[in-house]
Coordinates of C-alpha atoms in Angstrom, one line a residue:
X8 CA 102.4 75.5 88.3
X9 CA 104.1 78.2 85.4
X10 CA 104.3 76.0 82.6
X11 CA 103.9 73.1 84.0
X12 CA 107.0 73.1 86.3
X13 CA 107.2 72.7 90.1
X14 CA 110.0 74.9 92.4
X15 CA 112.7 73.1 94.6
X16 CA 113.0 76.6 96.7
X17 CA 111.1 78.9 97.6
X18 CA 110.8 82.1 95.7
X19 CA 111.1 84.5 98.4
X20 CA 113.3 85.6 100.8
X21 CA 113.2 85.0 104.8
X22 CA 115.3 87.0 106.6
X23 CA 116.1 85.8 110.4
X24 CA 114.7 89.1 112.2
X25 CA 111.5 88.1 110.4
X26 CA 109.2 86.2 111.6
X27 CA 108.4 83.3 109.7
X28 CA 105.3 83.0 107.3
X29 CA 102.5 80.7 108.7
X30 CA 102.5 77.0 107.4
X31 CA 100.0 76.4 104.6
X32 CA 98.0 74.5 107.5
X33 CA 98.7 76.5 110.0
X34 CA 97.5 79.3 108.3
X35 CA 94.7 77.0 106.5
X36 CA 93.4 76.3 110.7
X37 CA 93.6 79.9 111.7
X38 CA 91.6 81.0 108.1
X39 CA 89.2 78.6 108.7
X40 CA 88.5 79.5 112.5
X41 CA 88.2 83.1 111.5
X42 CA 86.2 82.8 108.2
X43 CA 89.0 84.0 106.7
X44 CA 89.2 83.0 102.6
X45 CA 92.9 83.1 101.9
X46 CA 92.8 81.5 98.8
X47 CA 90.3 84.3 97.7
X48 CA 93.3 86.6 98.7
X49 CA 96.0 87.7 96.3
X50 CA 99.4 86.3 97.9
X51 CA 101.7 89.6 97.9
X52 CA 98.5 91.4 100.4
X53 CA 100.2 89.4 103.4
X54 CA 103.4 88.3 102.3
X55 CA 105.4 91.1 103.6
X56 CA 109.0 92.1 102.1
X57 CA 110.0 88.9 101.8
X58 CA 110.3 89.0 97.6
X59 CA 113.7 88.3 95.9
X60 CA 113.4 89.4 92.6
X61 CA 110.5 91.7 91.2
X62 CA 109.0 93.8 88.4
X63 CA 106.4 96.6 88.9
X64 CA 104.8 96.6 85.5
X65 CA 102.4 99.7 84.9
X66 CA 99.9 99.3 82.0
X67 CA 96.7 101.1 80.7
X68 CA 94.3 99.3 78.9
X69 CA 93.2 100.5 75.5
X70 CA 90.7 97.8 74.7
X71 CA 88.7 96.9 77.6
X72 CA 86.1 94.4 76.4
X73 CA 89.1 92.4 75.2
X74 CA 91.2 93.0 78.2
X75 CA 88.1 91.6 79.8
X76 CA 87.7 88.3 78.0
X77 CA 91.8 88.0 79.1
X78 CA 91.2 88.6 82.5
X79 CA 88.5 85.9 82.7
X80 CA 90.5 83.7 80.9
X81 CA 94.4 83.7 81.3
X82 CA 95.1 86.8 83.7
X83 CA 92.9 84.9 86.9
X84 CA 94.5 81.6 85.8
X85 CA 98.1 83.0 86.7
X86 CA 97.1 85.1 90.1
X87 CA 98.6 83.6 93.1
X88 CA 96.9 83.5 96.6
X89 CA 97.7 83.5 99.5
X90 CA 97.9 79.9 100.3
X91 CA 100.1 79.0 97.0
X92 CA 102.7 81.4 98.4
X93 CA 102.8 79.7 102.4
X94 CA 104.4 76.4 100.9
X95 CA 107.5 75.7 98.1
X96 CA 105.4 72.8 97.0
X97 CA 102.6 75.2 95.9
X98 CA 104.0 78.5 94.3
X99 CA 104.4 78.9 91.3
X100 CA 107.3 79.7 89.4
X101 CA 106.6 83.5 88.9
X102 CA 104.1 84.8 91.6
X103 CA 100.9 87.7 89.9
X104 CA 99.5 90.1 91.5
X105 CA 97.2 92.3 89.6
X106 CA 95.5 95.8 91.0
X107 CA 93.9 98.9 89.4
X108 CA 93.5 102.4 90.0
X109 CA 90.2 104.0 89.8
X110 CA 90.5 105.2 86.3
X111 CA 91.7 101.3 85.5
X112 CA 88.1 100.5 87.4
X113 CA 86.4 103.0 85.5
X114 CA 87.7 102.2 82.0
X115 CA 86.4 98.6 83.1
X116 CA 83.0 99.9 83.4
X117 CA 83.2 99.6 87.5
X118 CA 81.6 102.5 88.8
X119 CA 81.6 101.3 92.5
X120 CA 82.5 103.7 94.9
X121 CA 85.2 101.7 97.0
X122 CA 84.4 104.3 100.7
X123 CA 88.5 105.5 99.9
X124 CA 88.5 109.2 98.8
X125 CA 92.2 109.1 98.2
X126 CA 92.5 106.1 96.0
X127 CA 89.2 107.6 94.2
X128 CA 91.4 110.6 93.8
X129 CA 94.5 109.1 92.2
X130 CA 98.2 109.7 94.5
X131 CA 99.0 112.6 91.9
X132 CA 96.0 114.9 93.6
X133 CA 97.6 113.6 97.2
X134 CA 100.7 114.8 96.4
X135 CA 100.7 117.8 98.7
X136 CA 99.5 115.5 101.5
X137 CA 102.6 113.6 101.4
X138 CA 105.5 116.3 101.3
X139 CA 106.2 116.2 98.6
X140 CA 107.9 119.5 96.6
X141 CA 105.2 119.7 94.0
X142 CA 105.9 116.8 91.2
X143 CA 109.2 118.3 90.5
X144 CA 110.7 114.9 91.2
X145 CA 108.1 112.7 89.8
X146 CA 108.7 109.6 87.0
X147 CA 106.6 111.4 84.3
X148 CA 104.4 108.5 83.8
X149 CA 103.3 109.1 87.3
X150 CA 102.1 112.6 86.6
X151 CA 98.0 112.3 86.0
X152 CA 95.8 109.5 85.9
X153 CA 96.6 107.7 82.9
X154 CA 98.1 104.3 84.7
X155 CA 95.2 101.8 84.9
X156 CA 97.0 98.7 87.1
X157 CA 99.6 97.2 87.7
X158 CA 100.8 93.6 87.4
X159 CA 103.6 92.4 89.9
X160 CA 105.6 89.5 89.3
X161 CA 108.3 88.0 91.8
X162 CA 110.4 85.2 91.6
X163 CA 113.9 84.2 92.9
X164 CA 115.5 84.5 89.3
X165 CA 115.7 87.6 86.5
X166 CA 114.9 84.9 84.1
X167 CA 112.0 83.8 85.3
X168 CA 110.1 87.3 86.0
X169 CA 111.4 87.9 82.2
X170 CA 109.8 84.5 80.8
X171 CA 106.3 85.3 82.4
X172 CA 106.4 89.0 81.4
X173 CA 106.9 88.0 78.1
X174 CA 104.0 85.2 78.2
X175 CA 101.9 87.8 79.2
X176 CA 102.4 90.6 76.8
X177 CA 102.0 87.8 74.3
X178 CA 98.5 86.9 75.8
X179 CA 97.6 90.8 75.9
X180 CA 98.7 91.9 72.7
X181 CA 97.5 95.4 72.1
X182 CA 94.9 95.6 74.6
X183 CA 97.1 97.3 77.1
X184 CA 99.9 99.3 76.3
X185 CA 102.7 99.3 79.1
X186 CA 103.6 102.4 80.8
X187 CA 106.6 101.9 82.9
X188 CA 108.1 99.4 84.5
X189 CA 110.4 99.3 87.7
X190 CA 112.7 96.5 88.6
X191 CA 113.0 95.6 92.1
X192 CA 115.7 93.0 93.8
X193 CA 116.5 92.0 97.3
X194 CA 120.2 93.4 98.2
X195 CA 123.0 90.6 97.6
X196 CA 124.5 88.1 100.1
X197 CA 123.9 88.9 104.1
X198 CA 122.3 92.6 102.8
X199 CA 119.2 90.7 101.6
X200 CA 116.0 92.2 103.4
X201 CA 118.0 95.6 104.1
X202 CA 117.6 98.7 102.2
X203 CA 120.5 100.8 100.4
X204 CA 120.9 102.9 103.4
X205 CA 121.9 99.3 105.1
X206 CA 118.9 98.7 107.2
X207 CA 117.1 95.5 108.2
X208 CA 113.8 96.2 106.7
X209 CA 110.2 95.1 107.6
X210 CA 110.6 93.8 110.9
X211 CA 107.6 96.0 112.3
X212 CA 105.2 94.5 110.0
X213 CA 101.8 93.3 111.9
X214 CA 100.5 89.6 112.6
X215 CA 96.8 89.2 111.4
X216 CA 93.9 87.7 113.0
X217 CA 92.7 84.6 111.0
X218 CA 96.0 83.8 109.1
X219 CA 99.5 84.1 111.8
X220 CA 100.5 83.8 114.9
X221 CA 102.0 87.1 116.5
X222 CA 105.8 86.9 118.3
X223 CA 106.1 88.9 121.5
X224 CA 106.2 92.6 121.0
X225 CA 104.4 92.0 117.1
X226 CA 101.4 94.1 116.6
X227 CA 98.1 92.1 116.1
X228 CA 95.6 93.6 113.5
X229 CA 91.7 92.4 112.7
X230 CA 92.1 90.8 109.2
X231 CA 90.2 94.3 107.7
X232 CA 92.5 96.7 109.0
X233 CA 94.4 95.1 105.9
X234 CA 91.0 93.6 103.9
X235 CA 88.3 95.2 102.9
X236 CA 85.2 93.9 104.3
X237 CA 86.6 92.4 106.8
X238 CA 86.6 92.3 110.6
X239 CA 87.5 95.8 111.3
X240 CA 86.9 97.4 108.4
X241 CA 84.0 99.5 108.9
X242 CA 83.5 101.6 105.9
X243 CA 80.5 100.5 103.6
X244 CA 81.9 98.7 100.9
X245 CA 80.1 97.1 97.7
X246 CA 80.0 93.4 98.4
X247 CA 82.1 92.3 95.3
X248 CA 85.5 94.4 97.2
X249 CA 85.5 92.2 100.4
X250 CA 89.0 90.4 100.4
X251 CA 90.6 93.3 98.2
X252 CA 93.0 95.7 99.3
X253 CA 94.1 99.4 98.6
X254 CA 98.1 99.2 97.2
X255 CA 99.8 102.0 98.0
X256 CA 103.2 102.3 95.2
X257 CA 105.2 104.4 96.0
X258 CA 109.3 104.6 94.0
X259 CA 111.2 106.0 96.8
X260 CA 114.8 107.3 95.7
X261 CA 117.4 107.3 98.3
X262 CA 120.8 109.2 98.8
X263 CA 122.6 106.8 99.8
X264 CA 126.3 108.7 99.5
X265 CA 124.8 111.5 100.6
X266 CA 123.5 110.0 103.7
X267 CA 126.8 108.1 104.9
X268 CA 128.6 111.2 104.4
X269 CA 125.9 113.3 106.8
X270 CA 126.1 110.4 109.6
X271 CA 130.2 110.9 109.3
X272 CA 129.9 114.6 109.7
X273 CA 127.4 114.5 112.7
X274 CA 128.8 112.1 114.9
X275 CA 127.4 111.5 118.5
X276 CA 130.4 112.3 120.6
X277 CA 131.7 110.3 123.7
X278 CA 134.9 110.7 124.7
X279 CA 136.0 107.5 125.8
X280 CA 133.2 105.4 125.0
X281 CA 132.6 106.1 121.1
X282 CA 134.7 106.1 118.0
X283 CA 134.3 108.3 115.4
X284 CA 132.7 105.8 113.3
X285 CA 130.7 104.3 116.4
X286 CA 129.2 107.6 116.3
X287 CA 128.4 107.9 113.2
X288 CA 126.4 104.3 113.6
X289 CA 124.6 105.8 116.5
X290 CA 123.3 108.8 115.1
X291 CA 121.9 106.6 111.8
X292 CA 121.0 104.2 114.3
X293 CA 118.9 106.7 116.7
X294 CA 117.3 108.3 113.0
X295 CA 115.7 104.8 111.9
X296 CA 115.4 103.6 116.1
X297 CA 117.1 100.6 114.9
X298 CA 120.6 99.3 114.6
X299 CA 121.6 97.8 111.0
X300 CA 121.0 94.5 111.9
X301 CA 117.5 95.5 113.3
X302 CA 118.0 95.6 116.6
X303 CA 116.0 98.2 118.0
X304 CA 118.2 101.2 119.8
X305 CA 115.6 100.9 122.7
X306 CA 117.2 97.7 123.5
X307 CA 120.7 98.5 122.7
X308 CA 121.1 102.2 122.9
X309 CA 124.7 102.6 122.4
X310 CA 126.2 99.9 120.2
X311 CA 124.6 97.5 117.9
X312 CA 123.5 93.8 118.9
X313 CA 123.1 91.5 116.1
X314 CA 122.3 88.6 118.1
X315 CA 118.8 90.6 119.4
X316 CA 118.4 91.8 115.8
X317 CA 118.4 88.6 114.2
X318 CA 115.8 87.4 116.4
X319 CA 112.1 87.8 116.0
X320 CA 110.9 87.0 119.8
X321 CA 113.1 89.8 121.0
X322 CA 113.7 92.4 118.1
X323 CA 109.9 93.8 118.7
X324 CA 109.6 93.1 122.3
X325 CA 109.7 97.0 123.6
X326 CA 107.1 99.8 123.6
X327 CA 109.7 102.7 124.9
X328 CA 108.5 102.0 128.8
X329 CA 111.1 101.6 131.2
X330 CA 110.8 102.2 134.9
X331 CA 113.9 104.2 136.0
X332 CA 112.9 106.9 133.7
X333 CA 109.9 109.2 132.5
X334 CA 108.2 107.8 129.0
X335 CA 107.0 111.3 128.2
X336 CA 110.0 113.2 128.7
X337 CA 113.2 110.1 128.2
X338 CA 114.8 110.0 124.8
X339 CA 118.0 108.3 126.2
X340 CA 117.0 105.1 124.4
X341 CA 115.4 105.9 121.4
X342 CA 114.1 109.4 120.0
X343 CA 110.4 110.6 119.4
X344 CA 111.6 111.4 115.7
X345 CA 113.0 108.1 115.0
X346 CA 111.4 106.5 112.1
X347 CA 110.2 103.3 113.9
X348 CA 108.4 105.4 116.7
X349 CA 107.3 107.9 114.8
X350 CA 105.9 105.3 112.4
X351 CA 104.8 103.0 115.5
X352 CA 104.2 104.6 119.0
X353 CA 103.8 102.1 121.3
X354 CA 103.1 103.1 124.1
X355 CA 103.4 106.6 123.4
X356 CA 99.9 106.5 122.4
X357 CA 98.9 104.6 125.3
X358 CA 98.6 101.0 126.2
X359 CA 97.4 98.7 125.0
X360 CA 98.6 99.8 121.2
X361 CA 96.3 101.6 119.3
X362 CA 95.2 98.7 116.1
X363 CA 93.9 101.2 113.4
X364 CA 97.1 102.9 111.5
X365 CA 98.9 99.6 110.3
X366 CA 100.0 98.9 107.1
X367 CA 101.1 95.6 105.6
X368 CA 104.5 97.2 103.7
X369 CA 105.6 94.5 101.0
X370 CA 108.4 96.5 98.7
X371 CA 111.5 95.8 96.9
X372 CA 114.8 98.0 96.6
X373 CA 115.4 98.8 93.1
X374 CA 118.8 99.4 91.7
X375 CA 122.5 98.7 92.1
X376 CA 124.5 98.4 95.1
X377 CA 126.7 102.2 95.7
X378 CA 129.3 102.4 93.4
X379 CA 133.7 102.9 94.6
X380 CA 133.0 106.6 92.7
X381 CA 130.1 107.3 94.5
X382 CA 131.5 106.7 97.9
X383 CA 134.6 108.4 97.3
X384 CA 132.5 111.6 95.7
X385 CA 129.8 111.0 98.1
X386 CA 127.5 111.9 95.1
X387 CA 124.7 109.8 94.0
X388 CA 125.3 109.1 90.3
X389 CA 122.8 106.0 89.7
X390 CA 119.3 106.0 90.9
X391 CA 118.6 103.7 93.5
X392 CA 115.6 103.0 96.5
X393 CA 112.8 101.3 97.3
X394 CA 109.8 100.5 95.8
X395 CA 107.6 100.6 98.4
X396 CA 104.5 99.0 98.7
X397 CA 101.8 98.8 101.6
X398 CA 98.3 97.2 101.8
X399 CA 95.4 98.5 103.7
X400 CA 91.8 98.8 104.0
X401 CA 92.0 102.3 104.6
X402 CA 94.2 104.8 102.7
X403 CA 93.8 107.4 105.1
X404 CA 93.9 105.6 108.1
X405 CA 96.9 103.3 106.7
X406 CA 99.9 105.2 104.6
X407 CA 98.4 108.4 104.2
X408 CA 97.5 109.0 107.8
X409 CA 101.4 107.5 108.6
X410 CA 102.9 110.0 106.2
X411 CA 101.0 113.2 107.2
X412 CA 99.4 113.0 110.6
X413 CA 102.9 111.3 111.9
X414 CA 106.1 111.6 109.8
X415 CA 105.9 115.1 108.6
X416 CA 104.4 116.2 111.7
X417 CA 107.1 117.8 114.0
X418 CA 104.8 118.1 117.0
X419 CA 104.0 114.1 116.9
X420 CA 104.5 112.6 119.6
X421 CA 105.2 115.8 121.2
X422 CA 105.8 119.2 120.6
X423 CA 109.3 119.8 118.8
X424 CA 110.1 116.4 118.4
X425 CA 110.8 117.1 114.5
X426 CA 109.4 115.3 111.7
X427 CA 110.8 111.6 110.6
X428 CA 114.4 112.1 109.8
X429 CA 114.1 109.5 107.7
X430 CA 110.8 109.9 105.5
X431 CA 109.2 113.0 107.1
X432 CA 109.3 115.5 104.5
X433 CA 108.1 118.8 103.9
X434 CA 108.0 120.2 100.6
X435 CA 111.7 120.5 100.2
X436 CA 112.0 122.4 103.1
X437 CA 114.7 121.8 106.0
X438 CA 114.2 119.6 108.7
X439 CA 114.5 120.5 112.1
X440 CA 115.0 117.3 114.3
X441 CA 115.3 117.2 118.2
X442 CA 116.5 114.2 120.4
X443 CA 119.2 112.9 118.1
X444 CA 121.4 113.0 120.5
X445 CA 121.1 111.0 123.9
X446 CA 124.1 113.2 125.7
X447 CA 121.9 116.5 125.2
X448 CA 118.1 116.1 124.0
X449 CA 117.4 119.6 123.8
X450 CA 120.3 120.0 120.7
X451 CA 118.3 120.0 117.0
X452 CA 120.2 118.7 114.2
X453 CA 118.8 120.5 110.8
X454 CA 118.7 118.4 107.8
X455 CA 119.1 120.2 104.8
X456 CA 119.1 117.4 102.3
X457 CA 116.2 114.9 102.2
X458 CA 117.8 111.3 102.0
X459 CA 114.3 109.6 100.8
X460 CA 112.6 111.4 97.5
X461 CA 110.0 110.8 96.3
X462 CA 109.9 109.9 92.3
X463 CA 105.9 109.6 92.7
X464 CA 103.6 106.6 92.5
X465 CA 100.1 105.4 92.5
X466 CA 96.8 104.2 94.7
X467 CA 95.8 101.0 93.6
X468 CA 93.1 98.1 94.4
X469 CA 94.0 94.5 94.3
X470 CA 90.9 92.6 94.5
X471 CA 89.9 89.1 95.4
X472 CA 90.5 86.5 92.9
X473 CA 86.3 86.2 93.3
X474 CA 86.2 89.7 92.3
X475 CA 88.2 89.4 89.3
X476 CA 86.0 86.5 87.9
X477 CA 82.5 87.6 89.5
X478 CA 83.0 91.7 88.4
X479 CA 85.7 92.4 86.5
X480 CA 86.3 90.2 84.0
X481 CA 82.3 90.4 83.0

């Protein structure tokens, strides 16, 4: 324990439409049966966006043989794994996670070619894979190379995260120097686990082999589609990486205003059947393929049910087949552009679901709730997002492959579908989206603002505790 103090409540969040975290012995049965070393595993990999309170804290290291002798020493003593996290008895009161970028591995004296070209490259070189108009909008700090890791901490208080950041820079001294830093916090009261455009978030994350139970309708991955050297990953890797896994950061601003202000201009139109404001909900609702409360719009595609949102055996139950009407052709229910599909086809892509381009997404919205002024000037005025975070094995076939090959695709799942009206981007360019509306598929709604931009981030590798101590800190 932090200090030598023990928690009463857990650290993070657990939102009903979530499905619950394994117990420490469930999770300890299925790990054991699968050969699965979760307490070799840093403990955000497969938490999910379950964190209350966090703090992205970007360093570079300027003396690495001392850095070293720390991470042997202090930084591996305060990393939490996997197991700690599944049980309020055993996490701490400030939950590590430590990961590095390749420069951070290099300056370390690792020269280990991980099989990921894009984390070998750095995010900054993939920035014109990901939409991305140039680095116009980038954090400065993110422009280059020069961020070696990051250190996470989460908690369920500001005061704690504050207290273990300052006991680390104390134990570092001047052998890193911090770069940036990003505060991150679940939304208050009945918003936590939504994001600022009011979204239940995370829902569609998968169930892994060797460590959870899947609910109906939740898509099962082999432990290395998240884990290097695991099974399913089947790029060489050097020996020392198995367990570790490829962070994908990512500061996401979003217009929120700006976005509530497009949904009551574009309405869906009923007469009879929808309000104004009903038709404002539907058309954000038919954009993310869910309802606020997480109910997906294939379930309920004309007004929101919080009752099948809130629950986590029904909420993912659907792959977009239903027998009075054509999969290839139907977008009654739920649009090909909608972020969940696009992002998760289903059955689109055949049955049963392809298992390769998952992600584990574990991030944090970052900044405060919208502002009276904003609303009335439907102007954003104060930054705020998500910090968004995913884990994979594979870089390409995880985010990067979601981003490019799906999102900003407008011919995915079929041809002028559009591209993600939610994250798709393309360079600044406007968006031409199809399927919007379920009274007349064939009408396009052009976006001309993107909601989501991107402030920049980083590739990153969090590696196994045994890593750290066996090849890292030596």
């Amino acid at each position: 324990m932090q200090h030598g103090q023990s928690r009463v409540q857990s650290l993070l969040i657990n939102p009903d439409a979530h499905p619950d975290l394994p117990t420490a012995k469930a999770a300890a049965a299925a790990a054991s049966a699968a050969n699965l070393n979760i307490d070799d595993i840093q403990g955000d990999v497969l938490i999910g966006m379950k964190k209350n309170k966090e703090l992205f804290y970007f360093f570079s290291i300027a003396n690495a043989r001392v850095f070293k002798r720390k991470l042997a020493t202090d930084i591996l003593l305060l990393i939490t794994t996997t197991t700690q996290l599944l049980s309020v008895s055993t996490q701490p009161l400030t939950a590590h996670t430590i990961a590095f970028s390749q420069t951070g591995l290099k300056t370390l004296g690792v020269t280990d070619d991980l099989g990921d070209p894009a984390y070998a490259g750095g995010q900054f070189a993939d920035l014109g894979n990901l939409g991305d108009p140039g680095s116009t909008n980038w954090v400065p700090e993110f422009k280059g190379t020069n961020i070696h890791g990051v250190l996470l901490f989460a908690s369920d208080t500001e005061h704690n995260i504050h207290a273990a950041v300052a006991h680390l820079d104390a134990v570092l001294g001047n052998c890193v120097t911090k770069v940036y830093t990003l505060d991150g916090a679940a939304r208050p009261g009945k918003e936590a686990g939504h994001e600022h455009f009011g979204f239940l978030d995370g829902i569609s994350n998968p169930a892994v082999k060797g460590y959870e139970s899947p609910v109906p309708g939740q898509a099962v991955v082999e432990p290395g589609t998240l884990l290097l050297g695991e099974t399913g990953d089947t790029v060489k890797r050097p020996a020392w990486a198995k367990n570790g896994s490829f962070l994908v950061f990512r500061q996401l601003k979003q217009l929120v205003p700006e976005f509530n202000k497009f949904l009551t201009d574009n309405p869906i139109v009923k007469p009879g059947v929808l309000t104004p404001q009903q038709g404002s909900d539907l058309l954000g609702a038919r954009m993310m393929g869910r309802w606020k409360s997480g109910a997906p719009v294939d379930l309920a595609p004309l007004f929101d049910d919080p009752a099948l949102g809130a629950d986590p055996t029904r909420n993912n139950n659907f792959t977009f087949v239903h027998p009075d009407v054509a999969l290839a052709t139907d977008q009654t229910r739920c649009p090909f552009s909608a972020h969940i599909r696009k992002t998760r086809p289903r059955a689109d892509l055949g049955t049963p679901e392809e298992a390769v381009h998952h992600i584990m997404r574990a991030g944090t919205p970052y900044g405060p709730e919208v502002s009276d002024h904003e609303a009335a000037t439907h102007t954003t005025s104060t930054e705020r997002g998500l910090a968004f975070v995913a884990y994979q094995s594979n870089i390409s076939n995880g985010f990067h492959f979601l981003q490019k090959a799906w999102a900003d695709n407008a011919n995915f799942v079929h041809a002028g579908t559009g591209v993600d009206p939610i994250i798709g981007a393309l360079a600044g360019a406007q968006r031409v989206v199809s399927g919007l509306d379920p009274t007349d598929p064939t009408k396009t709604l052009t976006l001309t603002t993107d909601f989501i931009v991107s402030r920049g981030g980083e590739y990153f590798f969090a590696p196994s505790l045994s890593a750290i101590s066996g090849t890292l800190a030596v």
